[in-house]
JSON list of C-alpha atoms in Angstrom, two decimals:
[
{"chain": "A", "resi": 1, "resn": "MET", "atom": "CA", "xyz": [0.01, 0.06, -0.02]},
{"chain": "A", "resi": 2, "resn": "HIS", "atom": "CA", "xyz": [1.25, 3.47, -0.75]},
{"chain": "A", "resi": 3, "resn": "LEU", "atom": "CA", "xyz": [1.00, 6.17, 1.84]},
{"chain": "A", "resi": 4, "resn": "VAL", "atom": "CA", "xyz": [1.85, 9.84, 2.14]},
{"chain": "A", "resi": 5, "resn": "ALA", "atom": "CA", "xyz": [2.77, 11.77, 5.27]},
{"chain": "A", "resi": 6, "resn": "ILE", "atom": "CA", "xyz": [3.60, 15.04, 6.62]},
{"chain": "A", "resi": 7, "resn": "THR", "atom": "CA", "xyz": [5.74, 15.65, 9.66]},
{"chain": "A", "resi": 8, "resn": "ALA", "atom": "CA", "xyz": [5.84, 19.13, 11.27]},
{"chain": "A", "resi": 9, "resn": "CYS", "atom": "CA", "xyz": [6.90, 20.34, 14.63]},
{"chain": "A", "resi": 10, "resn": "PRO", "atom": "CA", "xyz": [6.85, 23.84, 16.22]},
{"chain": "A", "resi": 11, "resn": "THR", "atom": "CA", "xyz": [10.49, 24.48, 15.86]},
{"chain": "A", "resi": 12, "resn": "GLY", "atom": "CA", "xyz": [10.88, 22.35, 12.69]},
{"chain": "A", "resi": 13, "resn": "ILE", "atom": "CA", "xyz": [14.56, 21.56, 13.34]},
{"chain": "A", "resi": 14, "resn": "ALA", "atom": "CA", "xyz": [15.14, 17.89, 14.60]},
{"chain": "A", "resi": 15, "resn": "HIS", "atom": "CA", "xyz": [11.73, 16.24, 15.50]},
{"chain": "A", "resi": 16, "resn": "THR", "atom": "CA", "xyz": [10.24, 16.90, 12.13]},
{"chain": "A", "resi": 17, "resn": "TYR", "atom": "CA", "xyz": [13.07, 14.88, 10.33]},
{"chain": "A", "resi": 18, "resn": "MET", "atom": "CA", "xyz": [13.25, 12.24, 13.14]},
{"chain": "A", "resi": 19, "resn": "ALA", "atom": "CA", "xyz": [9.55, 11.66, 12.63]},
{"chain": "A", "resi": 20, "resn": "ALA", "atom": "CA", "xyz": [9.94, 11.45, 8.95]},
{"chain": "A", "resi": 21, "resn": "GLU", "atom": "CA", "xyz": [12.83, 9.03, 9.13]},
{"chain": "A", "resi": 22, "resn": "ARG", "atom": "CA", "xyz": [11.09, 6.66, 11.59]},
{"chain": "A", "resi": 23, "resn": "LEU", "atom": "CA", "xyz": [7.87, 6.62, 9.32]},
{"chain": "A", "resi": 24, "resn": "GLU", "atom": "CA", "xyz": [10.03, 5.69, 6.26]},
{"chain": "A", "resi": 25, "resn": "LYS", "atom": "CA", "xyz": [11.61, 2.95, 8.10]},
{"chain": "A", "resi": 26, "resn": "ALA", "atom": "CA", "xyz": [8.51, 1.71, 9.69]},
{"chain": "A", "resi": 27, "resn": "ALA", "atom": "CA", "xyz": [6.64, 1.64, 6.39]},
{"chain": "A", "resi": 28, "resn": "LYS", "atom": "CA", "xyz": [9.50, -0.19, 4.57]},
{"chain": "A", "resi": 29, "resn": "LYS", "atom": "CA", "xyz": [9.74, -2.73, 7.41]},
{"chain": "A", "resi": 30, "resn": "LEU", "atom": "CA", "xyz": [5.88, -3.35, 7.15]},
{"chain": "A", "resi": 31, "resn": "GLY", "atom": "CA", "xyz": [6.04, -3.86, 3.37]},
{"chain": "A", "resi": 32, "resn": "HIS", "atom": "CA", "xyz": [4.40, -0.48, 2.34]},
{"chain": "A", "resi": 33, "resn": "THR", "atom": "CA", "xyz": [5.77, 2.52, 0.37]},
{"chain": "A", "resi": 34, "resn": "ILE", "atom": "CA", "xyz": [5.60, 6.00, 1.89]},
{"chain": "A", "resi": 35, "resn": "ARG", "atom": "CA", "xyz": [6.58, 9.46, 0.67]},
{"chain": "A", "resi": 36, "resn": "VAL", "atom": "CA", "xyz": [7.06, 11.95, 3.51]},
{"chain": "A", "resi": 37, "resn": "GLU", "atom": "CA", "xyz": [6.86, 15.79, 3.26]},
{"chain": "A", "resi": 38, "resn": "THR", "atom": "CA", "xyz": [8.47, 17.71, 5.81]},
{"chain": "A", "resi": 39, "resn": "GLN", "atom": "CA", "xyz": [7.35, 21.16, 6.94]},
{"chain": "A", "resi": 40, "resn": "GLY", "atom": "CA", "xyz": [10.11, 22.38, 9.17]},
{"chain": "A", "resi": 41, "resn": "ALA", "atom": "CA", "xyz": [12.38, 25.39, 9.70]},
{"chain": "A", "resi": 42, "resn": "MET", "atom": "CA", "xyz": [13.59, 25.10, 6.21]},
{"chain": "A", "resi": 43, "resn": "GLY", "atom": "CA", "xyz": [9.91, 25.39, 4.83]},
{"chain": "A", "resi": 44, "resn": "ILE", "atom": "CA", "xyz": [8.38, 22.44, 2.86]},
{"chain": "A", "resi": 45, "resn": "GLU", "atom": "CA", "xyz": [10.85, 19.91, 1.72]},
{"chain": "A", "resi": 46, "resn": "ASN", "atom": "CA", "xyz": [10.20, 16.70, -0.34]},
{"chain": "A", "resi": 47, "resn": "ALA", "atom": "CA", "xyz": [6.91, 18.22, -1.41]},
{"chain": "A", "resi": 48, "resn": "LEU", "atom": "CA", "xyz": [4.18, 15.65, -2.13]},
{"chain": "A", "resi": 49, "resn": "THR", "atom": "CA", "xyz": [3.45, 15.68, -5.97]},
{"chain": "A", "resi": 50, "resn": "ALA", "atom": "CA", "xyz": [0.04, 15.30, -7.70]},
{"chain": "A", "resi": 51, "resn": "ASP", "atom": "CA", "xyz": [1.21, 11.63, -8.57]},
{"chain": "A", "resi": 52, "resn": "ASP", "atom": "CA", "xyz": [1.98, 10.87, -4.83]},
{"chain": "A", "resi": 53, "resn": "LEU", "atom": "CA", "xyz": [-1.54, 12.08, -3.81]},
{"chain": "A", "resi": 54, "resn": "GLU", "atom": "CA", "xyz": [-3.11, 10.08, -6.68]},
{"chain": "A", "resi": 55, "resn": "ARG", "atom": "CA", "xyz": [-1.35, 6.86, -5.62]},
{"chain": "A", "resi": 56, "resn": "ALA", "atom": "CA", "xyz": [-1.92, 7.19, -1.98]},
{"chain": "A", "resi": 57, "resn": "VAL", "atom": "CA", "xyz": [-4.90, 5.80, -0.14]},
{"chain": "A", "resi": 58, "resn": "VAL", "atom": "CA", "xyz": [-4.28, 7.36, 3.16]},
{"chain": "A", "resi": 59, "resn": "VAL", "atom": "CA", "xyz": [-2.32, 10.19, 4.57]},
{"chain": "A", "resi": 60, "resn": "LEU", "atom": "CA", "xyz": [-0.61, 10.31, 8.03]},
{"chain": "A", "resi": 61, "resn": "LEU", "atom": "CA", "xyz": [-0.25, 13.79, 9.63]},
{"chain": "A", "resi": 62, "resn": "ALA", "atom": "CA", "xyz": [2.36, 13.62, 12.37]},
{"chain": "A", "resi": 63, "resn": "ALA", "atom": "CA", "xyz": [2.28, 17.29, 13.40]},
{"chain": "A", "resi": 64, "resn": "GLY", "atom": "CA", "xyz": [2.34, 19.64, 16.42]},
{"chain": "A", "resi": 65, "resn": "ILE", "atom": "CA", "xyz": [1.50, 22.71, 14.24]},
{"chain": "A", "resi": 66, "resn": "PRO", "atom": "CA", "xyz": [-1.18, 23.27, 11.50]},
{"chain": "A", "resi": 67, "resn": "VAL", "atom": "CA", "xyz": [-0.30, 21.55, 8.44]},
{"chain": "A", "resi": 68, "resn": "ARG", "atom": "CA", "xyz": [0.08, 23.74, 5.29]},
{"chain": "A", "resi": 69, "resn": "GLY", "atom": "CA", "xyz": [-1.88, 22.73, 2.25]},
{"chain": "A", "resi": 70, "resn": "ARG", "atom": "CA", "xyz": [-4.18, 20.44, 4.08]},
{"chain": "A", "resi": 71, "resn": "GLU", "atom": "CA", "xyz": [-6.82, 20.89, 1.34]},
{"chain": "A", "resi": 72, "resn": "ARG", "atom": "CA", "xyz": [-4.76, 18.59, -0.85]},
{"chain": "A", "resi": 73, "resn": "PHE", "atom": "CA", "xyz": [-5.96, 15.58, 1.27]},
{"chain": "A", "resi": 74, "resn": "GLU", "atom": "CA", "xyz": [-9.75, 16.09, 0.88]},
{"chain": "A", "resi": 75, "resn": "HIS", "atom": "CA", "xyz": [-10.09, 12.99, -1.17]},
{"chain": "A", "resi": 76, "resn": "LEU", "atom": "CA", "xyz": [-8.04, 10.79, 1.16]},
{"chain": "A", "resi": 77, "resn": "ARG", "atom": "CA", "xyz": [-8.51, 9.12, 4.50]},
{"chain": "A", "resi": 78, "resn": "VAL", "atom": "CA", "xyz": [-6.42, 11.10, 7.04]},
{"chain": "A", "resi": 79, "resn": "VAL", "atom": "CA", "xyz": [-5.00, 9.65, 10.29]},
{"chain": "A", "resi": 80, "resn": "GLU", "atom": "CA", "xyz": [-3.54, 12.33, 12.63]},
{"chain": "A", "resi": 81, "resn": "ALA", "atom": "CA", "xyz": [-1.00, 11.91, 15.39]},
{"chain": "A", "resi": 82, "resn": "SER", "atom": "CA", "xyz": [1.69, 13.89, 17.25]},
{"chain": "A", "resi": 83, "resn": "VAL", "atom": "CA", "xyz": [5.29, 14.16, 16.18]},
{"chain": "A", "resi": 84, "resn": "GLN", "atom": "CA", "xyz": [6.20, 12.42, 19.25]},
{"chain": "A", "resi": 85, "resn": "GLU", "atom": "CA", "xyz": [3.99, 9.39, 18.52]},
{"chain": "A", "resi": 86, "resn": "ALA", "atom": "CA", "xyz": [5.64, 9.06, 15.15]},
{"chain": "A", "resi": 87, "resn": "ILE", "atom": "CA", "xyz": [9.16, 9.16, 16.74]},
{"chain": "A", "resi": 88, "resn": "LYS", "atom": "CA", "xyz": [8.31, 6.70, 19.44]},
{"chain": "A", "resi": 89, "resn": "ASP", "atom": "CA", "xyz": [5.85, 4.24, 17.73]},
{"chain": "A", "resi": 90, "resn": "ALA", "atom": "CA", "xyz": [6.04, 4.71, 14.08]},
{"chain": "A", "resi": 91, "resn": "GLU", "atom": "CA", "xyz": [5.15, 1.11, 13.17]},
{"chain": "A", "resi": 92, "resn": "ARG", "atom": "CA", "xyz": [1.85, 1.46, 15.18]},
{"chain": "A", "resi": 93, "resn": "LEU", "atom": "CA", "xyz": [1.02, 4.73, 13.31]},
{"chain": "A", "resi": 94, "resn": "VAL", "atom": "CA", "xyz": [1.77, 3.12, 9.93]},
{"chain": "A", "resi": 95, "resn": "SER", "atom": "CA", "xyz": [-0.29, -0.01, 10.85]},
{"chain": "A", "resi": 96, "resn": "ALA", "atom": "CA", "xyz": [-3.21, 2.25, 12.10]},
{"chain": "A", "resi": 97, "resn": "ALA", "atom": "CA", "xyz": [-3.18, 4.31, 8.82]},
{"chain": "A", "resi": 98, "resn": "VAL", "atom": "CA", "xyz": [-3.19, 1.01, 6.68]},
{"chain": "A", "resi": 99, "resn": "GLY", "atom": "CA", "xyz": [-5.90, -0.41, 9.04]},
{"chain": "A", "resi": 100, "resn": "SER", "atom": "CA", "xyz": [-8.04, 2.64, 8.58]},
{"chain": "A", "resi": 101, "resn": "VAL", "atom": "CA", "xyz": [-8.51, 1.91, 4.87]},
{"chain": "A", "resi": 102, "resn": "PRO", "atom": "CA", "xyz": [-11.61, -0.23, 4.12]},
{"chain": "A", "resi": 103, "resn": "ALA", "atom": "CA", "xyz": [-10.92, -3.62, 2.53]},
{"chain": "A", "resi": 104, "resn": "ILE", "atom": "CA", "xyz": [-11.83, -3.97, -1.14]},
{"chain": "A", "resi": 105, "resn": "PRO", "atom": "CA", "xyz": [-14.38, -6.84, -1.39]}
]
């Protein structure tokens, strides 16, 4: 399954990137693909593309601040968590995001 995610914390220096890395590792370990956009002190990096959003079935928002461009996800299922949750328990978050998608009969 392909997921997209955004990580963003109030200072946007370390935790934003730590959360992104943990989500990428967790998704890979669980057999999924993920593309993570970071919204940190450097602005938006690794911006999600239209193709990313078209391929994704769920978006995981791990943020401690309002996510910029949230309207891009109106057609997707959204799972929200804190940046700390993504850092501490990324596998659970990825599993929850995947589990939130209804099975196709």
